[in-house]
mmCIF file of C-alpha atoms in Angstrom:
data_model
loop_
_atom_site.group_PDB
_atom_site.id
_atom_site.type_symbol
_atom_site.label_atom_id
_atom_site.label_comp_id
_atom_site.label_asym_id
_atom_site.label_seq_id
_atom_site.Cartn_x
_atom_site.Cartn_y
_atom_site.Cartn_z
ATOM 1 C CA MET A 1 27.627 -6.222 43.163
ATOM 2 C CA VAL A 2 29.969 -6.818 40.229
ATOM 3 C CA ASP A 3 32.371 -4.452 38.493
ATOM 4 C CA VAL A 4 31.090 -2.582 35.454
ATOM 5 C CA PHE A 5 33.430 -2.074 32.526
ATOM 6 C CA VAL A 6 33.499 0.164 29.479
ATOM 7 C CA TYR A 7 34.606 -1.836 26.453
ATOM 8 C CA ASP A 8 34.218 0.648 23.620
ATOM 9 C CA HIS A 9 32.497 3.849 22.568
ATOM 10 C CA ALA A 10 31.645 5.676 19.356
ATOM 11 C CA ARG A 11 29.969 8.852 18.207
ATOM 12 C CA THR A 12 28.892 10.594 15.060
ATOM 13 C CA PRO A 13 30.478 13.863 14.060
ATOM 14 C CA ARG A 14 28.262 16.727 15.173
ATOM 15 C CA GLY A 15 26.316 18.320 12.348
ATOM 16 C CA ARG A 16 25.161 21.920 12.434
ATOM 17 C CA GLY A 17 21.624 21.904 13.839
ATOM 18 C CA LYS A 18 20.003 23.868 11.042
ATOM 19 C CA LYS A 19 18.333 23.030 7.773
ATOM 20 C CA ASP A 20 21.617 23.603 5.943
ATOM 21 C CA GLY A 21 23.488 21.303 8.345
ATOM 22 C CA SER A 22 25.028 18.179 6.848
ATOM 23 C CA LEU A 23 23.017 15.785 9.025
ATOM 24 C CA HIS A 24 19.646 17.465 8.500
ATOM 25 C CA GLU A 25 18.738 14.880 5.864
ATOM 26 C CA VAL A 26 19.349 11.996 8.296
ATOM 27 C CA PRO A 27 16.390 10.925 10.478
ATOM 28 C CA SER A 28 17.000 10.658 14.204
ATOM 29 C CA VAL A 29 16.583 6.894 14.213
ATOM 30 C CA ARG A 30 19.207 6.561 11.490
ATOM 31 C CA LEU A 31 21.764 8.513 13.505
ATOM 32 C CA ALA A 32 21.204 6.176 16.436
ATOM 33 C CA ALA A 33 21.209 3.090 14.237
ATOM 34 C CA ARG A 34 24.505 4.106 12.629
ATOM 35 C CA MET A 35 26.137 4.031 16.066
ATOM 36 C CA LEU A 36 24.584 0.661 16.904
ATOM 37 C CA GLU A 37 25.918 -0.718 13.626
ATOM 38 C CA ALA A 38 29.396 0.659 14.284
ATOM 39 C CA ILE A 39 29.695 -0.675 17.829
ATOM 40 C CA ARG A 40 28.408 -4.083 16.693
ATOM 41 C CA ASP A 41 30.651 -4.402 13.664
ATOM 42 C CA ARG A 42 33.926 -3.333 15.199
ATOM 43 C CA ASN A 43 33.442 -5.544 18.261
ATOM 44 C CA GLY A 44 31.893 -8.546 16.538
ATOM 45 C CA LEU A 45 28.860 -8.465 18.818
ATOM 46 C CA ASP A 46 26.264 -11.192 18.807
ATOM 47 C CA THR A 47 23.347 -8.799 19.228
ATOM 48 C CA ALA A 48 21.090 -11.560 20.519
ATOM 49 C CA THR A 49 23.137 -11.392 23.726
ATOM 50 C CA VAL A 50 22.760 -7.607 24.176
ATOM 51 C CA ASP A 51 20.629 -7.284 27.303
ATOM 52 C CA ASP A 52 19.501 -3.713 26.670
ATOM 53 C CA VAL A 53 19.982 -0.612 24.555
ATOM 54 C CA ILE A 54 19.463 2.580 26.584
ATOM 55 C CA LEU A 55 19.423 5.885 24.702
ATOM 56 C CA GLY A 56 18.878 9.387 25.974
ATOM 57 C CA CYS A 57 16.718 11.641 23.833
ATOM 58 C CA VAL A 58 15.424 14.950 25.154
ATOM 59 C CA ASP A 59 12.875 15.951 22.541
ATOM 60 C CA ALA A 60 11.485 12.465 22.006
ATOM 61 C CA VAL A 61 8.542 13.490 19.859
ATOM 62 C CA GLY A 62 7.657 13.064 16.205
ATOM 63 C CA GLU A 63 10.258 10.958 14.427
ATOM 64 C CA ALA A 64 12.282 10.737 17.662
ATOM 65 C CA GLY A 65 9.343 9.530 19.743
ATOM 66 C CA GLY A 66 7.939 6.084 20.443
ATOM 67 C CA ASP A 67 11.047 4.583 22.131
ATOM 68 C CA ILE A 68 13.728 5.486 19.615
ATOM 69 C CA ALA A 69 16.161 3.011 21.191
ATOM 70 C CA ARG A 70 14.030 0.014 20.239
ATOM 71 C CA ALA A 71 13.321 1.500 16.807
ATOM 72 C CA ALA A 72 17.061 1.939 16.227
ATOM 73 C CA THR A 73 17.703 -1.761 16.904
ATOM 74 C CA PHE A 74 15.355 -2.589 14.029
ATOM 75 C CA GLU A 75 16.996 -0.043 11.731
ATOM 76 C CA ALA A 76 20.448 -1.404 12.638
ATOM 77 C CA GLY A 77 19.473 -5.033 12.008
ATOM 78 C CA TYR A 78 19.926 -6.184 15.595
ATOM 79 C CA ALA A 79 18.528 -9.490 16.751
ATOM 80 C CA THR A 80 14.947 -9.382 17.972
ATOM 81 C CA GLU A 81 16.127 -10.288 21.475
ATOM 82 C CA ALA A 82 17.901 -6.924 21.923
ATOM 83 C CA PRO A 83 15.409 -4.582 23.691
ATOM 84 C CA GLY A 84 15.603 -0.805 23.941
ATOM 85 C CA ILE A 85 14.490 2.031 26.179
ATOM 86 C CA GLN A 86 14.575 5.821 25.798
ATOM 87 C CA ILE A 87 15.232 8.067 28.821
ATOM 88 C CA ASN A 88 15.225 11.810 29.430
ATOM 89 C CA ARG A 89 17.084 13.828 32.038
ATOM 90 C CA PHE A 90 17.487 16.817 29.743
ATOM 91 C CA CYS A 91 21.157 17.531 28.947
ATOM 92 C CA ALA A 92 22.496 14.660 31.069
ATOM 93 C CA SER A 93 20.390 12.000 29.343
ATOM 94 C CA GLY A 94 23.338 10.366 27.575
ATOM 95 C CA LEU A 95 25.380 10.102 30.760
ATOM 96 C CA ASP A 96 22.388 8.914 32.753
ATOM 97 C CA ALA A 97 21.907 6.192 30.145
ATOM 98 C CA VAL A 98 25.434 5.050 30.961
ATOM 99 C CA ASN A 99 24.744 5.224 34.686
ATOM 100 C CA LEU A 100 21.474 3.323 34.386
ATOM 101 C CA ALA A 101 23.278 0.632 32.425
ATOM 102 C CA ALA A 102 26.003 0.521 35.081
ATOM 103 C CA GLY A 103 23.441 0.007 37.837
ATOM 104 C CA LYS A 104 21.745 -2.836 35.988
ATOM 105 C CA ILE A 105 25.050 -4.534 35.263
ATOM 106 C CA ALA A 106 26.365 -4.069 38.799
ATOM 107 C CA TYR A 107 23.203 -5.620 40.227
ATOM 108 C CA GLY A 108 23.552 -8.621 37.939
ATOM 109 C CA ALA A 109 20.427 -7.982 35.881
ATOM 110 C CA ASP A 110 22.407 -7.477 32.644
ATOM 111 C CA ASP A 111 25.775 -8.539 31.269
ATOM 112 C CA ILE A 112 26.040 -6.485 28.067
ATOM 113 C CA VAL A 113 24.364 -3.101 27.557
ATOM 114 C CA ILE A 114 24.780 -0.405 24.920
ATOM 115 C CA ALA A 115 24.088 3.059 26.350
ATOM 116 C CA GLY A 116 24.224 6.524 24.848
ATOM 117 C CA GLY A 117 21.924 9.001 23.188
ATOM 118 C CA VAL A 118 20.722 10.796 20.091
ATOM 119 C CA GLU A 119 19.370 14.213 19.193
ATOM 120 C CA SER A 120 18.532 15.663 15.802
ATOM 121 C CA MET A 121 18.097 19.301 16.708
ATOM 122 C CA SER A 122 17.738 20.381 13.097
ATOM 123 C CA ARG A 123 14.773 18.044 12.549
ATOM 124 C CA VAL A 124 13.087 18.029 15.975
ATOM 125 C CA GLY A 125 13.327 21.536 17.376
ATOM 126 C CA ILE A 126 14.619 22.222 20.874
ATOM 127 C CA GLY A 127 11.707 22.384 23.302
ATOM 128 C CA ALA A 128 9.388 20.416 21.019
ATOM 129 C CA GLN A 129 8.511 18.144 23.932
ATOM 130 C CA GLY A 130 6.792 20.983 25.815
ATOM 131 C CA GLY A 131 6.138 20.146 29.449
ATOM 132 C CA SER A 132 4.738 21.611 32.635
ATOM 133 C CA TRP A 133 8.066 23.121 33.733
ATOM 134 C CA PHE A 134 7.857 25.436 30.737
ATOM 135 C CA MET A 135 4.095 25.943 30.564
ATOM 136 C CA ASP A 136 2.327 25.432 33.901
ATOM 137 C CA PRO A 137 2.482 28.332 36.400
ATOM 138 C CA SER A 138 1.926 25.933 39.304
ATOM 139 C CA VAL A 139 5.308 24.412 38.400
ATOM 140 C CA ASN A 140 7.349 27.213 36.882
ATOM 141 C CA ILE A 141 6.577 29.879 39.481
ATOM 142 C CA PRO A 142 7.876 27.948 42.528
ATOM 143 C CA SER A 143 10.851 26.698 40.479
ATOM 144 C CA TYR A 144 11.793 30.236 39.352
ATOM 145 C CA PHE A 145 11.613 29.136 35.736
ATOM 146 C CA MET A 146 13.670 31.177 33.293
ATOM 147 C CA PRO A 147 15.497 30.441 30.039
ATOM 148 C CA GLN A 148 18.824 28.742 30.654
ATOM 149 C CA GLY A 149 20.752 31.610 29.113
ATOM 150 C CA VAL A 150 19.308 33.978 31.713
ATOM 151 C CA SER A 151 20.405 31.546 34.431
ATOM 152 C CA ALA A 152 23.879 31.476 32.871
ATOM 153 C CA ASP A 153 24.002 35.273 33.037
ATOM 154 C CA LEU A 154 22.834 35.069 36.663
ATOM 155 C CA ILE A 155 25.735 32.717 37.443
ATOM 156 C CA ALA A 156 28.188 35.068 35.741
ATOM 157 C CA THR A 157 26.809 38.018 37.710
ATOM 158 C CA LYS A 158 26.721 36.252 41.065
ATOM 159 C CA TYR A 159 30.212 34.754 40.798
ATOM 160 C CA GLY A 160 31.934 37.678 39.087
ATOM 161 C CA PHE A 161 32.648 36.514 35.552
ATOM 162 C CA SER A 162 32.995 39.311 33.019
ATOM 163 C CA ARG A 163 32.294 39.328 29.288
ATOM 164 C CA ASP A 164 36.052 39.021 28.711
ATOM 165 C CA ASP A 165 36.212 36.012 31.042
ATOM 166 C CA VAL A 166 33.533 34.047 29.223
ATOM 167 C CA ASP A 167 34.770 35.057 25.780
ATOM 168 C CA ALA A 168 38.333 34.047 26.620
ATOM 169 C CA TYR A 169 37.076 30.648 27.718
ATOM 170 C CA ALA A 170 35.169 30.259 24.436
ATOM 171 C CA VAL A 171 38.247 31.115 22.370
ATOM 172 C CA GLU A 172 40.219 28.468 24.243
ATOM 173 C CA SER A 173 37.517 25.853 23.627
ATOM 174 C CA GLN A 174 37.733 26.526 19.893
ATOM 175 C CA LYS A 175 41.532 26.281 19.933
ATOM 176 C CA ARG A 176 41.512 23.018 21.854
ATOM 177 C CA ALA A 177 38.900 21.426 19.614
ATOM 178 C CA ALA A 178 40.763 22.444 16.453
ATOM 179 C CA HIS A 179 44.031 21.110 17.881
ATOM 180 C CA SER A 180 42.412 17.792 18.834
ATOM 181 C CA TRP A 181 40.977 17.319 15.355
ATOM 182 C CA ALA A 182 44.281 18.283 13.714
ATOM 183 C CA LYS A 183 46.173 15.780 15.845
ATOM 184 C CA GLY A 184 43.702 12.972 15.145
ATOM 185 C CA TYR A 185 42.558 12.637 18.749
ATOM 186 C CA PHE A 186 38.975 11.870 17.669
ATOM 187 C CA ASP A 187 39.845 9.422 14.900
ATOM 188 C CA ARG A 188 39.174 6.347 17.021
ATOM 189 C CA SER A 189 35.787 7.445 18.283
ATOM 190 C CA VAL A 190 34.144 9.373 15.435
ATOM 191 C CA VAL A 191 32.253 7.247 12.910
ATOM 192 C CA PRO A 192 31.372 9.000 9.627
ATOM 193 C CA VAL A 193 27.698 9.227 8.714
ATOM 194 C CA LYS A 194 26.909 7.900 5.238
ATOM 195 C CA ASP A 195 23.869 8.028 2.991
ATOM 196 C CA ILE A 196 21.977 5.029 1.600
ATOM 197 C CA ASN A 197 24.487 4.810 -1.243
ATOM 198 C CA GLY A 198 27.425 4.544 1.116
ATOM 199 C CA LEU A 199 28.679 8.053 0.389
ATOM 200 C CA THR A 200 30.004 10.020 3.339
ATOM 201 C CA ILE A 201 27.733 12.857 4.437
ATOM 202 C CA LEU A 202 29.829 14.074 7.358
ATOM 203 C CA ASP A 203 33.060 12.905 8.957
ATOM 204 C CA LYS A 204 34.038 15.905 11.120
ATOM 205 C CA ASP A 205 32.327 18.209 13.602
ATOM 206 C CA GLU A 206 31.062 21.092 11.485
ATOM 207 C CA HIS A 207 30.049 23.616 14.133
ATOM 208 C CA MET A 208 33.645 24.581 14.939
ATOM 209 C CA ARG A 209 35.031 28.028 14.168
ATOM 210 C CA PRO A 210 38.768 27.605 14.805
ATOM 211 C CA GLY A 211 39.567 31.175 13.745
ATOM 212 C CA THR A 212 37.499 32.640 16.578
ATOM 213 C CA ASP A 213 39.267 35.359 18.555
ATOM 214 C CA MET A 214 38.350 37.906 21.206
ATOM 215 C CA GLN A 215 37.724 40.604 18.620
ATOM 216 C CA ALA A 216 35.227 38.462 16.721
ATOM 217 C CA LEU A 217 33.341 37.548 19.889
ATOM 218 C CA ALA A 218 33.297 41.161 21.053
ATOM 219 C CA SER A 219 31.221 42.024 17.997
ATOM 220 C CA LEU A 220 28.372 39.738 19.081
ATOM 221 C CA ASN A 221 25.433 41.099 21.033
ATOM 222 C CA ALA A 222 24.422 39.395 24.274
ATOM 223 C CA SER A 223 21.691 36.876 23.452
ATOM 224 C CA PHE A 224 19.504 36.945 26.543
ATOM 225 C CA VAL A 225 18.787 40.618 27.125
ATOM 226 C CA MET A 226 15.338 40.490 25.539
ATOM 227 C CA PRO A 227 13.920 37.509 27.485
ATOM 228 C CA ALA A 228 15.490 38.820 30.681
ATOM 229 C CA GLU A 229 14.432 42.440 30.458
ATOM 230 C CA MET A 230 11.359 42.429 28.221
ATOM 231 C CA GLY A 231 10.205 38.923 29.117
ATOM 232 C CA GLY A 232 10.419 39.608 32.833
ATOM 233 C CA PHE A 233 12.939 36.887 33.665
ATOM 234 C CA ALA A 234 15.481 39.339 35.090
ATOM 235 C CA ALA A 235 12.909 40.081 37.779
ATOM 236 C CA VAL A 236 12.571 36.357 38.451
ATOM 237 C CA ALA A 237 16.350 36.039 38.796
ATOM 238 C CA ILE A 238 16.548 38.969 41.212
ATOM 239 C CA GLN A 239 13.600 37.669 43.203
ATOM 240 C CA ALA A 240 15.439 34.370 43.669
ATOM 241 C CA HIS A 241 18.751 36.120 44.368
ATOM 242 C CA PRO A 242 18.014 39.574 45.832
ATOM 243 C CA GLU A 243 21.716 40.157 46.425
ATOM 244 C CA ILE A 244 21.886 40.769 42.658
ATOM 245 C CA GLU A 245 20.879 44.322 41.732
ATOM 246 C CA ALA A 246 20.979 43.792 37.957
ATOM 247 C CA LEU A 247 22.044 41.051 35.591
ATOM 248 C CA ASN A 248 25.276 41.384 33.668
ATOM 249 C CA HIS A 249 24.435 39.937 30.249
ATOM 250 C CA VAL A 250 27.603 38.239 28.988
ATOM 251 C CA HIS A 251 26.473 35.140 27.082
ATOM 252 C CA HIS A 252 25.880 34.941 23.343
ATOM 253 C CA ALA A 253 26.080 32.359 20.576
ATOM 254 C CA GLY A 254 29.874 32.397 20.603
ATOM 255 C CA ASN A 255 30.336 31.415 24.255
ATOM 256 C CA SER A 256 27.337 29.081 24.577
ATOM 257 C CA SER A 257 26.931 25.498 23.389
ATOM 258 C CA GLY A 258 26.128 24.985 19.734
ATOM 259 C CA ILE A 259 22.850 23.493 18.490
ATOM 260 C CA VAL A 260 23.808 20.344 16.576
ATOM 261 C CA ASP A 261 22.728 16.865 15.476
ATOM 262 C CA GLY A 262 24.507 13.742 16.705
ATOM 263 C CA ALA A 263 24.460 10.345 18.384
ATOM 264 C CA SER A 264 26.747 8.353 20.656
ATOM 265 C CA VAL A 265 27.015 4.904 22.230
ATOM 266 C CA VAL A 266 29.087 3.234 24.957
ATOM 267 C CA LEU A 267 29.516 -0.540 25.061
ATOM 268 C CA MET A 268 29.383 -1.694 28.675
ATOM 269 C CA GLY A 269 29.268 -4.952 30.535
ATOM 270 C CA SER A 270 30.310 -7.206 33.351
ATOM 271 C CA LYS A 271 33.575 -9.125 33.296
ATOM 272 C CA LYS A 272 31.615 -12.265 32.403
ATOM 273 C CA GLY A 273 29.734 -10.529 29.604
ATOM 274 C CA GLY A 274 32.875 -9.073 28.089
ATOM 275 C CA LYS A 275 34.746 -12.330 28.306
ATOM 276 C CA SER A 276 31.940 -14.189 26.555
ATOM 277 C CA MET A 277 32.349 -11.837 23.567
ATOM 278 C CA GLY A 278 36.124 -11.666 23.641
ATOM 279 C CA LEU A 279 36.181 -7.994 24.648
ATOM 280 C CA THR A 280 38.993 -6.187 26.476
ATOM 281 C CA PRO A 281 37.889 -3.645 29.106
ATOM 282 C CA ARG A 282 39.173 -0.095 28.813
ATOM 283 C CA ALA A 283 37.740 1.454 31.975
ATOM 284 C CA ARG A 284 35.683 0.709 35.060
ATOM 285 C CA ILE A 285 32.703 2.731 36.251
ATOM 286 C CA ARG A 286 33.784 3.575 39.767
ATOM 287 C CA ALA A 287 30.810 5.637 40.961
ATOM 288 C CA PHE A 288 27.969 7.853 39.765
ATOM 289 C CA ALA A 289 25.356 10.155 41.259
ATOM 290 C CA ASN A 290 22.519 12.580 40.536
ATOM 291 C CA ILE A 291 21.338 15.552 42.544
ATOM 292 C CA GLY A 292 18.772 18.328 42.471
ATOM 293 C CA SER A 293 20.258 21.812 42.663
ATOM 294 C CA GLU A 294 19.002 25.361 43.174
ATOM 295 C CA PRO A 295 16.564 25.868 40.265
ATOM 296 C CA ALA A 296 17.071 29.573 39.601
ATOM 297 C CA LEU A 297 20.830 29.247 39.214
ATOM 298 C CA MET A 298 19.881 25.962 37.536
ATOM 299 C CA LEU A 299 23.270 25.259 35.936
ATOM 300 C CA THR A 300 25.422 24.909 39.072
ATOM 301 C CA GLY A 301 24.347 21.286 39.541
ATOM 302 C CA PRO A 302 27.803 19.960 38.531
ATOM 303 C CA VAL A 303 29.311 21.566 41.638
ATOM 304 C CA ASP A 304 26.720 19.995 43.935
ATOM 305 C CA VAL A 305 26.785 16.548 42.352
ATOM 306 C CA THR A 306 30.590 16.448 42.333
ATOM 307 C CA GLU A 307 30.630 17.079 46.079
ATOM 308 C CA LYS A 308 28.074 14.318 46.589
ATOM 309 C CA LEU A 309 29.866 11.870 44.310
ATOM 310 C CA LEU A 310 33.333 12.400 45.761
ATOM 311 C CA LYS A 311 31.963 11.864 49.268
ATOM 312 C CA ARG A 312 30.201 8.695 48.147
ATOM 313 C CA ALA A 313 33.334 7.398 46.416
ATOM 314 C CA LYS A 314 35.554 8.421 49.355
ATOM 315 C CA MET A 315 37.692 10.498 47.023
ATOM 316 C CA LYS A 316 39.060 14.043 46.827
ATOM 317 C CA ILE A 317 39.304 16.476 43.923
ATOM 318 C CA SER A 318 43.047 15.787 43.854
ATOM 319 C CA ASP A 319 42.300 12.112 43.084
ATOM 320 C CA ILE A 320 40.823 13.067 39.698
ATOM 321 C CA ASP A 321 43.291 13.373 36.818
ATOM 322 C CA LEU A 322 40.943 14.902 34.226
ATOM 323 C CA PHE A 323 37.540 16.560 34.326
ATOM 324 C CA GLU A 324 35.003 16.703 31.511
ATOM 325 C CA LEU A 325 32.164 19.189 32.041
ATOM 326 C CA ASN A 326 29.692 19.943 29.299
ATOM 327 C CA GLU A 327 30.171 23.488 28.064
ATOM 328 C CA ALA A 328 26.507 24.470 28.112
ATOM 329 C CA PHE A 329 27.623 28.056 28.745
ATOM 330 C CA ALA A 330 31.079 29.392 29.516
ATOM 331 C CA ALA A 331 30.097 30.560 33.010
ATOM 332 C CA VAL A 332 29.118 26.994 33.955
ATOM 333 C CA VAL A 333 32.692 25.794 33.499
ATOM 334 C CA LEU A 334 34.223 28.893 35.067
ATOM 335 C CA ARG A 335 32.063 28.479 38.183
ATOM 336 C CA TYR A 336 33.005 24.781 38.439
ATOM 337 C CA CYS A 337 36.718 25.571 38.210
ATOM 338 C CA GLN A 338 36.281 28.372 40.741
ATOM 339 C CA ALA A 339 34.453 26.132 43.219
ATOM 340 C CA PHE A 340 37.108 23.404 43.195
ATOM 341 C CA ASP A 341 40.196 25.400 42.173
ATOM 342 C CA ILE A 342 40.674 23.250 39.076
ATOM 343 C CA PRO A 343 43.440 24.405 36.716
ATOM 344 C CA SER A 344 42.448 24.857 33.094
ATOM 345 C CA ASP A 345 44.850 22.161 31.888
ATOM 346 C CA ARG A 346 42.818 19.462 33.680
ATOM 347 C CA ILE A 347 39.349 20.224 32.345
ATOM 348 C CA ASN A 348 37.854 19.927 28.844
ATOM 349 C CA VAL A 349 41.333 19.569 27.415
ATOM 350 C CA ASN A 350 40.017 18.691 23.935
ATOM 351 C CA GLY A 351 37.539 21.543 23.734
ATOM 352 C CA GLY A 352 33.831 21.109 24.257
ATOM 353 C CA ALA A 353 30.307 22.002 23.265
ATOM 354 C CA ILE A 354 31.050 25.702 22.731
ATOM 355 C CA ALA A 355 33.262 24.666 19.830
ATOM 356 C CA MET A 356 31.748 21.366 18.721
ATOM 357 C CA GLY A 357 28.119 21.579 19.814
ATOM 358 C CA HIS A 358 25.741 19.931 22.256
ATOM 359 C CA PRO A 359 23.311 17.329 20.819
ATOM 360 C CA LEU A 360 21.251 17.234 23.997
ATOM 361 C CA GLY A 361 20.514 13.549 24.482
ATOM 362 C CA ALA A 362 23.882 12.350 23.179
ATOM 363 C CA THR A 363 26.415 14.666 24.798
ATOM 364 C CA GLY A 364 26.864 12.848 28.107
ATOM 365 C CA ALA A 365 28.023 9.631 26.458
ATOM 366 C CA MET A 366 30.113 11.602 23.957
ATOM 367 C CA ILE A 367 32.159 13.389 26.608
ATOM 368 C CA LEU A 368 32.653 10.211 28.636
ATOM 369 C CA GLY A 369 34.219 8.654 25.553
ATOM 370 C CA THR A 370 36.318 11.749 24.889
ATOM 371 C CA VAL A 371 37.860 11.772 28.339
ATOM 372 C CA LEU A 372 38.467 8.009 28.284
ATOM 373 C CA ASP A 373 40.480 8.400 25.080
ATOM 374 C CA GLU A 374 42.419 11.234 26.679
ATOM 375 C CA LEU A 375 43.211 9.205 29.800
ATOM 376 C CA GLU A 376 44.705 6.540 27.568
ATOM 377 C CA ARG A 377 46.601 9.070 25.474
ATOM 378 C CA ARG A 378 48.169 10.682 28.547
ATOM 379 C CA ASN A 379 48.562 7.424 30.480
ATOM 380 C CA LEU A 380 46.453 8.785 33.319
ATOM 381 C CA ASN A 381 44.030 6.868 35.498
ATOM 382 C CA THR A 382 40.867 8.633 36.671
ATOM 383 C CA ALA A 383 38.327 11.062 35.218
ATOM 384 C CA LEU A 384 35.114 12.716 36.371
ATOM 385 C CA VAL A 385 32.392 13.467 33.813
ATOM 386 C CA THR A 386 29.518 15.799 34.639
ATOM 387 C CA LEU A 387 26.789 17.954 33.099
ATOM 388 C CA CYS A 388 24.475 20.723 34.208
ATOM 389 C CA ILE A 389 20.772 20.077 33.628
ATOM 390 C CA GLY A 390 17.606 22.058 33.065
ATOM 391 C CA ALA A 391 15.356 22.673 36.075
ATOM 392 C CA GLY A 392 18.364 22.529 38.401
ATOM 393 C CA MET A 393 20.051 19.123 38.534
ATOM 394 C CA GLY A 394 23.482 17.565 38.125
ATOM 395 C CA THR A 395 24.743 14.167 36.992
ATOM 396 C CA ALA A 396 28.302 12.894 37.380
ATOM 397 C CA THR A 397 30.291 9.722 36.803
ATOM 398 C CA ILE A 398 33.805 8.679 37.786
ATOM 399 C CA ILE A 399 35.673 6.281 35.516
ATOM 400 C CA GLU A 400 39.063 4.697 35.989
ATOM 401 C CA ARG A 401 41.246 2.892 33.490
ATOM 402 C CA VAL A 402 41.914 -0.818 33.786
#
């Protein structure tokens, strides 16, 4: 096995995932292609030597279907020799693309791979892919299927997080994201999206609401009361966890991840591959893992996969300098911090998806890049990146600077 290095990364700004969002006019393949163009141009890549392009895309249907990774290489003007593959592990797809690339490189099958993801949630609606987990009783009954927001409320109820707890976390996410943008922390990684005339469409995450405070969030109604109580999913939650008498509905749009459009890429390779292109490594992929977790709680997979990954890497929580956990819902992060006694100043220090949004297939690669930049900024060494996943799974990756 050979070492796997991260050489560069880039992402689009996140556009509001609605018809009035700035990126709504941009097809999914163009978002992905813009990132391929950026990573090629700023690193002087000979794309004929790119062994693979691996992109996560959750709702890979319609314009996003048909192997969007290969389509994006055509749109970006890559050499014919550069292949592409699309993968889907729900919200962790972008990070799993990175991990799949790392495995191929470590084994010696590839020397240079571009991994990441794309999701245009304003153009291809969430859940457009369908699937038996949602629709087939033979699958969703034994897996205690319920909407993720109901699972998030179940986590909050089971582990004792109040409405004030989750709202306070959301306010902090907004503050951290606004501070990071104001200080220019994302300048190196965010690539503006332009139209066919070269005019900038979007150059900053537009989902943020930096003025958010506890009073504003208190005015919002809980979002998942109707599916839980009228849709019958509260009964499913209690059946799976009979120690819960009733769900405490605490999540709403202000403390849950935003629906947005975006794309991201990570340039990875072996030492030989990087040297052949004159690239300087920024980090090494130390270890990665996936796990299945309890499907009713669904979103506690990051706890389980972190335990598995640390054991595999022969490391302890104290060996990790920074943590980056996708903010699917506030209770997900609060439960993770509770499980490992992680102080708030070591996790999601630049804000997260509650403030900036969660473009499903792209987020995993985005947050890996974010925490790598922060390691360099703080002159720290090691970070752990992880995401919760629909149907009860977790994916995690440990990187270390070189």
